[in-house]
Coordinates of C-alpha atoms and ligand atoms in Angstrom, one line a residue:
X1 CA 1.1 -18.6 -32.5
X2 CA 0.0 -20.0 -28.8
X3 CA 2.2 -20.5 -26.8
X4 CA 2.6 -24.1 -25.3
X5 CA 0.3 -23.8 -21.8
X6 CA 2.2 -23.4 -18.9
X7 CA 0.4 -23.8 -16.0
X8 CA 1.3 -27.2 -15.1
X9 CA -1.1 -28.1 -12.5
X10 CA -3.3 -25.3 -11.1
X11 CA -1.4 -24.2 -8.3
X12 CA 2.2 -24.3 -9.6
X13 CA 4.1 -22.4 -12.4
X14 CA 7.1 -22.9 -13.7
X15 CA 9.7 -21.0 -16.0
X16 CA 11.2 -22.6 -19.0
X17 CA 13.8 -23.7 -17.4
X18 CA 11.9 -25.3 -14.6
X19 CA 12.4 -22.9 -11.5
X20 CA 9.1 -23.1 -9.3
X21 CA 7.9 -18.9 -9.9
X22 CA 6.2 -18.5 -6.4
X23 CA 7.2 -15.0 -5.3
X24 CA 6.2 -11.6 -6.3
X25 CA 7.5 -8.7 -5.9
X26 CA 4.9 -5.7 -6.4
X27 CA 5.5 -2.5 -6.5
X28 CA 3.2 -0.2 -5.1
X29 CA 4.4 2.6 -6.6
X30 CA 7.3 4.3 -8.6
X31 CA 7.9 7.7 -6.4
X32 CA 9.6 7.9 -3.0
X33 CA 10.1 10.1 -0.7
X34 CA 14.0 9.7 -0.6
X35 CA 16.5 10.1 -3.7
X36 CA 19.1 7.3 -3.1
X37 CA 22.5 9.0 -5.5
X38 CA 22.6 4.9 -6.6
X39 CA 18.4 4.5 -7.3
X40 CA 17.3 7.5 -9.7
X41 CA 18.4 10.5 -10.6
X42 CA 18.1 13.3 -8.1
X43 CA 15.2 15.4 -11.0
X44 CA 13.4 11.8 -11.2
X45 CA 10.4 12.8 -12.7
X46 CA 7.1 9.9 -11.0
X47 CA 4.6 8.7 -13.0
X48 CA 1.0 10.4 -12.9
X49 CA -0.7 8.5 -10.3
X50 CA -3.6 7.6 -13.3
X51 CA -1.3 5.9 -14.4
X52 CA 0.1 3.2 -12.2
X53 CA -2.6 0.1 -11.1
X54 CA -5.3 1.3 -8.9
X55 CA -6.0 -1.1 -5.6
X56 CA -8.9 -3.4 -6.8
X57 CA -6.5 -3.9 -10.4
X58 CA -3.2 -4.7 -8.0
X59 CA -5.3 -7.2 -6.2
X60 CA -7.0 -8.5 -9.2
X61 CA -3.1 -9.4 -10.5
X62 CA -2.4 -10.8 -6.6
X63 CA -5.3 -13.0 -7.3
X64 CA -4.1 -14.1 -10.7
X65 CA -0.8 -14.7 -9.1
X66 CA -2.0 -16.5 -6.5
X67 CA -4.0 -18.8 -8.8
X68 CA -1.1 -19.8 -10.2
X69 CA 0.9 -20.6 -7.3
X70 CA 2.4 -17.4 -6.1
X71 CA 2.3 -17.9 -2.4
X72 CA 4.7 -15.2 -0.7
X73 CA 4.1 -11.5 -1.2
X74 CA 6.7 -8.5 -1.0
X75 CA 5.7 -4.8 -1.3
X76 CA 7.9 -2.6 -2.7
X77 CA 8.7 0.7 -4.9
X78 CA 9.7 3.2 -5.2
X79 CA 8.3 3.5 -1.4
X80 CA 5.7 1.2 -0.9
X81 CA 4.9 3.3 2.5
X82 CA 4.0 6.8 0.5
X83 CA 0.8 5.1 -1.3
X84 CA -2.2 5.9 0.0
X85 CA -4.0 3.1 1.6
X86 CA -1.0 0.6 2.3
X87 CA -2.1 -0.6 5.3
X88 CA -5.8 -1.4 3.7
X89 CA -4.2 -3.2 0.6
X90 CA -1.7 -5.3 2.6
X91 CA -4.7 -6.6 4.8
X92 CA -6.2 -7.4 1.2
X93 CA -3.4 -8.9 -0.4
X94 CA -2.8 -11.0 2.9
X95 CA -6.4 -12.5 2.8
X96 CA -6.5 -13.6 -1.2
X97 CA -6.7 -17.2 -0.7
X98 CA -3.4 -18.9 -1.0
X99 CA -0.5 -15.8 0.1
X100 CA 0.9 -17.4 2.9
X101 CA 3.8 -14.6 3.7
X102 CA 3.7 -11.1 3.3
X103 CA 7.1 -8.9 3.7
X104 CA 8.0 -5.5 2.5
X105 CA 11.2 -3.6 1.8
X106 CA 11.1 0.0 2.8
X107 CA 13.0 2.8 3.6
X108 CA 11.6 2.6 6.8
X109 CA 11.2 6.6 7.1
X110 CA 7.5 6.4 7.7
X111 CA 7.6 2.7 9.9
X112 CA 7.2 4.7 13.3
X113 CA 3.4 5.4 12.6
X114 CA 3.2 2.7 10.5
X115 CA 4.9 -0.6 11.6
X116 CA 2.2 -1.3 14.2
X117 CA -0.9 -1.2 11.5
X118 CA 0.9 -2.9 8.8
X119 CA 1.8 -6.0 11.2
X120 CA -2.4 -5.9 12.4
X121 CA -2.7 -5.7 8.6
X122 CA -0.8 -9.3 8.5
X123 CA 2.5 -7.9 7.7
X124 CA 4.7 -11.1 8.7
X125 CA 8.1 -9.3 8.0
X126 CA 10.1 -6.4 7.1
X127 CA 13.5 -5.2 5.5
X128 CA 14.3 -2.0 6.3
X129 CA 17.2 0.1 3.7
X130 CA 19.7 2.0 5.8
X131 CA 23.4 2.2 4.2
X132 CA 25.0 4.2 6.9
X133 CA 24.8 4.6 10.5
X134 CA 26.3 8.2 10.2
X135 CA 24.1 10.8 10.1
X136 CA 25.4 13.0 8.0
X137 CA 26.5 10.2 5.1
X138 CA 22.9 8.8 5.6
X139 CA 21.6 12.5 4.1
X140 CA 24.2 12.7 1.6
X141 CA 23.3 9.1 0.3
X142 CA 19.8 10.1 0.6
X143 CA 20.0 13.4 -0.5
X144 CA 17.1 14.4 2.3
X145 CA 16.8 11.4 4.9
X146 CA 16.7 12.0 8.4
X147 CA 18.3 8.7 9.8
X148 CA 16.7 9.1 13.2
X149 CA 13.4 8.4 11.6
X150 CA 14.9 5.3 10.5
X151 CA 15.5 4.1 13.8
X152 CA 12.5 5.0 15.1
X153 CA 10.9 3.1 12.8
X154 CA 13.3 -0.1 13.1
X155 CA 12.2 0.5 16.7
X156 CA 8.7 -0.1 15.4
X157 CA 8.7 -2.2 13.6
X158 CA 11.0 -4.6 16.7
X159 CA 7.7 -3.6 19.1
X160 CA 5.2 -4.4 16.7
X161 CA 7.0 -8.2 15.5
X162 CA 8.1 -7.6 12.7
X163 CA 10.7 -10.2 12.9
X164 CA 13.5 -11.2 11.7
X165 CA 14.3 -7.8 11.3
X166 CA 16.5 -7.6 8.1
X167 CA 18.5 -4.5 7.4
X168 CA 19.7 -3.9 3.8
X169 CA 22.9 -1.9 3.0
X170 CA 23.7 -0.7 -0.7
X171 CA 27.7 -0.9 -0.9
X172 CA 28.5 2.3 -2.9
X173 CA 32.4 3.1 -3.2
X174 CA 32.7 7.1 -2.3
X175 CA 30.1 7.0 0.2
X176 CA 29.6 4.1 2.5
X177 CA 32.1 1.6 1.7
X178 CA 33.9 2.4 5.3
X179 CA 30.5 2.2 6.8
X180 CA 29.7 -1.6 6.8
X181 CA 31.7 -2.5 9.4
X182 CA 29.5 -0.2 12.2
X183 CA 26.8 -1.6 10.5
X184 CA 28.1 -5.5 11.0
X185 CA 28.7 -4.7 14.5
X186 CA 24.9 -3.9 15.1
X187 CA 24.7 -7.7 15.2
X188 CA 26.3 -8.5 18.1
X189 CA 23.4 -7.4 20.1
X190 CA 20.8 -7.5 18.0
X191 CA 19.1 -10.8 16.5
X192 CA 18.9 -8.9 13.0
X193 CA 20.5 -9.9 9.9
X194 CA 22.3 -7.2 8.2
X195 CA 22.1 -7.5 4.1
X196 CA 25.5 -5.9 2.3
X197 CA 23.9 -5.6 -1.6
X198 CA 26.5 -5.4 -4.4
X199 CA 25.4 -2.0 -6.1
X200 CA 23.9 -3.4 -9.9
X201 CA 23.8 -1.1 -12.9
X202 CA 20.5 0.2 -14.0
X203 CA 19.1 2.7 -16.5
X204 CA 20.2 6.4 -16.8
X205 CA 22.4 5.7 -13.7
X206 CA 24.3 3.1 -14.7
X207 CA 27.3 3.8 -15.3
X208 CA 27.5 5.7 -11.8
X209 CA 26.9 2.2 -10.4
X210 CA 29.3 0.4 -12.4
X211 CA 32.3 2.8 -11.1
X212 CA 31.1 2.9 -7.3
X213 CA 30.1 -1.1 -7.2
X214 CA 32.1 -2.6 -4.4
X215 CA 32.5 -6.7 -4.3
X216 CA 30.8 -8.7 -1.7
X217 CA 34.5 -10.3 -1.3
X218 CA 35.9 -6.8 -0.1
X219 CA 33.2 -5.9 2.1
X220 CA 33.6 -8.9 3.8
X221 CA 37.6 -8.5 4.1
X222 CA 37.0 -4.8 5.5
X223 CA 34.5 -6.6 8.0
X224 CA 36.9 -9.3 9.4
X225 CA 39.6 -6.9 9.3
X226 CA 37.9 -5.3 11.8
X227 CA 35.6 -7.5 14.0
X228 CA 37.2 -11.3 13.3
X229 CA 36.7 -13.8 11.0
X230 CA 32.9 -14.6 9.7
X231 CA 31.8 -18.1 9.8
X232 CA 29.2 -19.2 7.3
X233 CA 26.1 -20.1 8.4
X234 CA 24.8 -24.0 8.4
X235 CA 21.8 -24.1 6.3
X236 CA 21.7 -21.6 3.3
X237 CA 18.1 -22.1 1.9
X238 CA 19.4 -21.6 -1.8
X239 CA 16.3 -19.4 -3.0
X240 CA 17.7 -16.7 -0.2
X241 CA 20.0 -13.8 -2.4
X242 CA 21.9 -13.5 0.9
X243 CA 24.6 -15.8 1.6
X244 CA 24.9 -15.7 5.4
X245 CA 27.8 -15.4 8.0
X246 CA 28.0 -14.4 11.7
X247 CA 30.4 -13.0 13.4
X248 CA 31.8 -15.2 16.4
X249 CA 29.4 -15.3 19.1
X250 CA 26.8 -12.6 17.4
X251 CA 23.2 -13.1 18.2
X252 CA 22.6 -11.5 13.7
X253 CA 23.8 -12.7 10.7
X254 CA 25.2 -11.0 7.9
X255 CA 24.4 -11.5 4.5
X256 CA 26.0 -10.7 1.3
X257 CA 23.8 -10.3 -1.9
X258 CA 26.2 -10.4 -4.4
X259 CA 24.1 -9.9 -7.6
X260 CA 27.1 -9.0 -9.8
X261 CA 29.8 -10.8 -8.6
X262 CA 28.6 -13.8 -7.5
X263 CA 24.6 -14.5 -9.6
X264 CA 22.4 -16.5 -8.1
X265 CA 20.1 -17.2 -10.8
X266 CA 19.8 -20.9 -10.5
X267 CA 17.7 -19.9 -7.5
X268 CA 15.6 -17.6 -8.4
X269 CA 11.7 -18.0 -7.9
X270 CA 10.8 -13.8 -8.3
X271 CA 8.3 -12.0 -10.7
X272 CA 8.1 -8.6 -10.5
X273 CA 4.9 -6.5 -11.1
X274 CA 5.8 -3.1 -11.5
X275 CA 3.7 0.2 -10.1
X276 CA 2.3 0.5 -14.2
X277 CA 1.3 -2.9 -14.3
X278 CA 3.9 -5.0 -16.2
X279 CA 5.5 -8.3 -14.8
X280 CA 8.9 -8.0 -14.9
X281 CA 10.5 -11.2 -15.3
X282 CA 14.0 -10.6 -14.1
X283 CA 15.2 -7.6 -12.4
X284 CA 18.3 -7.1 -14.4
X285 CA 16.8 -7.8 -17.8
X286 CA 13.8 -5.6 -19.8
X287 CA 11.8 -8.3 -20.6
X288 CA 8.3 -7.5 -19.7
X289 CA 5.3 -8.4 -20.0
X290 CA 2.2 -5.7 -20.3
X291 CA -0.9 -7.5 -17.4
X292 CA -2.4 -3.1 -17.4
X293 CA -3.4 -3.0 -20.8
X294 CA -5.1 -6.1 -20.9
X295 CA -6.9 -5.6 -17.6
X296 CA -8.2 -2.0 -18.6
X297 CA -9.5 -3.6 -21.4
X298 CA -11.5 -6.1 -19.9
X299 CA -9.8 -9.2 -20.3
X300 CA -11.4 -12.0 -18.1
X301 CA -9.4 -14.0 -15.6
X302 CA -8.4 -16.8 -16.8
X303 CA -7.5 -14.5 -20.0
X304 CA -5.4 -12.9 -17.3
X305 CA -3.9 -16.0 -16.0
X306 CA -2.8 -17.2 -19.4
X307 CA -0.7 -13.7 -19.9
X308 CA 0.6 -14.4 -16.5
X309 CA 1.7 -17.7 -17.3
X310 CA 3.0 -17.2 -20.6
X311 CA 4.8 -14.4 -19.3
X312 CA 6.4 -15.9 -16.5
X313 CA 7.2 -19.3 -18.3
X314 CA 10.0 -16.9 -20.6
X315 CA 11.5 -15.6 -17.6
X316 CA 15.5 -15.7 -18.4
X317 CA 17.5 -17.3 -17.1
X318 CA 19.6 -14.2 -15.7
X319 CA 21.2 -11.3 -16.5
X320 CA 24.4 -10.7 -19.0
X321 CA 26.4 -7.9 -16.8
X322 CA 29.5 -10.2 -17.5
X323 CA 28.5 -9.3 -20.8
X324 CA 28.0 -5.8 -20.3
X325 CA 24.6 -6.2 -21.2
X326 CA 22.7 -3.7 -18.6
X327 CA 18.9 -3.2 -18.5
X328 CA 18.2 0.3 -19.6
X329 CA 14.1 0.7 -19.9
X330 CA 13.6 1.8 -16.0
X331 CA 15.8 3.1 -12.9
X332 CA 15.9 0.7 -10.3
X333 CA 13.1 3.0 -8.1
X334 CA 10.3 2.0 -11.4
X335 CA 11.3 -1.6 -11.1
X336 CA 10.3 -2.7 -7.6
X337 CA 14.0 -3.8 -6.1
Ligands
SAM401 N1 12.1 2.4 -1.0 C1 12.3 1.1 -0.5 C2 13.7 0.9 0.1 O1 14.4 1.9 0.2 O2 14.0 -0.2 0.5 C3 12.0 -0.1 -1.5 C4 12.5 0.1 -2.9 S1 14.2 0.1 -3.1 C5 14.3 0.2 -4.9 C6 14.6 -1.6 -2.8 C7 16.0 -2.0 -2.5 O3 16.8 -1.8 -3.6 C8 16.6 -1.1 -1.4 O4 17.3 -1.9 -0.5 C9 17.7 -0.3 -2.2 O5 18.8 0.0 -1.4 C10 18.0 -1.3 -3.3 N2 18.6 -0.7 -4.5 C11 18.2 0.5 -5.1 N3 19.0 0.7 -6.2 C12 19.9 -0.3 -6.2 C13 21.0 -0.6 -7.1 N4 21.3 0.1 -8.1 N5 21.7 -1.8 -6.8 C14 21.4 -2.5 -5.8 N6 20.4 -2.3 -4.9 C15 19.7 -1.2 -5.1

């Protein structure tokens, strides 16, 4: 049976529910070169390169997208900075007619040679993962980082403009729950805003997750505790995850994104198109729909923007985790966080 067309105007898509889809999240690929203890297993096994979306099919998809009104851009993974030729995609995905912002979430191991292309690429922004600023926790969590390379490459990416620098922080009980108070003193001096996630449960590591997952509400007690009350900030922009706060007289912000604890799916404008070529229509769910197997076989673009929109317009409303419903088809790492 067709489905009712859903592309309401050329330039705009909407879900069933009526939230304006304009963002997409594309992953660039599933395999990183860290092994976060709360993204994948630690014998992860990545997908054949063959099989993940090839450049020209990625920016074929970007240019559906952006048919339809996707307008703002992040890369992700896995580690969007181990593919091959990220600098040369983002300059292509930054010049298809109509993506106004391009942004990126990385690890931010490799940002000290790269920071400086990416933002002549047209980069506009950058969050950068670091959940400890103890060397030794930051290799445990990782199970291989070397933290100064993160800082060389926050350094970077500071030089080359990437700004507003956001920091993201994984909560995880056991390892770094002590942690985010050094890490919500960073901004006092700096202008960044430091993101405190609320660990969500994924795939074969799920249940890990749901023991270690530490509330927004106590992070936020163990930060005041320490460096004084948190004011909100004026302003929240409600499509933003991160509530924000500052700390009196702090140049940063700090934000909590407290998926589990605290949804904010009203909100929510994100697609996902994962490193094999499915759009994911809500991180915490495993509906998906399948844009690679079409495209290999030749489908034509507006056959493609049809998918797309069909797709997108049965995106849920949110995810069930009061429910303990948990999405178990992919580890967060395959997803694109
Ligand atoms: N490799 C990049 C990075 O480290 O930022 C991009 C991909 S990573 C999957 C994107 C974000 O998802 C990171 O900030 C990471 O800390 C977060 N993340 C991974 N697993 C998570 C989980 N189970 N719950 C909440 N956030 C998670």
């Amino acid at each position: 049976m067709a489905v009712v067309s859903l592309i309401d105007s050329p330039t705009t898509m909407h879900d069933s529910f009526g939230r304006h889809l304009h963002y997409l999240r594309v992953s660039l690929t599933d395999a990183c070169n860290l092994r976060c203890v709360y993204c994948m297993p630690e014998d992860i096994v990545f997908r054949p390169p063959a099989t993940l979306l090839q450049d020209d099919e990625i920016l074929t998809l970007v240019r559906v997208g952006a048919s339809l009104g996707v307008d703002k851009i992040r890369l992700t993974g896995g580690e969007p900075t181990v593919r091959r030729n990220v600098v040369e995609l983002a300059r292509e995905i930054k010049a298809i007619p109509g993506i106004q912002k391009l942004t990126m979430t990385t690890n931010g191991v490799k940002l000290a040679e790269l920071a400086r292309p990416l933002a002549e690429a047209g980069l506009d922004s950058i969050n950068i993962s670091v959940d400890s600023l103890d060397p030794a926790k930051f290799r445990q969590i990782t199970r291989r980082g070397d933290l100064s390379d993160v800082w060389r490459g926050i350094a970077a990416s500071v030089a080359a403009g990437l700004t507003p620098i956001k920091l993201n922080c994984v909560v995880t009980r056991g390892f770094n729950d002590e942690d985010v108070v050094d890490l919500a003193r960073l901004t006092i001096n700096n202008a960044w805003e430091i993101r405190f996630i609320e660990l969500m449960p994924f795939g074969g590591t799920s249940d890990f997750q749901e023991s270690q997952v530490v509330s927004s509400a106590e992070t936020r007690a163990r930060i005041e505790a320490s460096l004084g009350p948190l004011a909100q900030e004026p302003g929240h922009n409600g499509h933003d995850p991160a509530r924000p706060y500052r700390l009196p007289g702090a140049r940063g912000i700090i934000g909590f994104i407290s998926s589990v604890t605290e949804p904010f799916c009203e909100g929510c404008t994100r697609l996902r198109l994962t490193a094999d070529g499915k759009l994911r229509l809500c991180l915490l769910r495993d509906d998906e729909v399948d844009l690679m197997t079409p495209l290999r076989a030749g489908a034509d673009f507006a056959t493609l923007q049809r998918i797309f929109a069909d797709g997108a317009y049965r995106k849920p409303w949110g995810h069930r985790l009061e429910q303990h419903e948990i999405a178990h088809s992919r580890e967060m790492s395959q997803i694109g966080g």
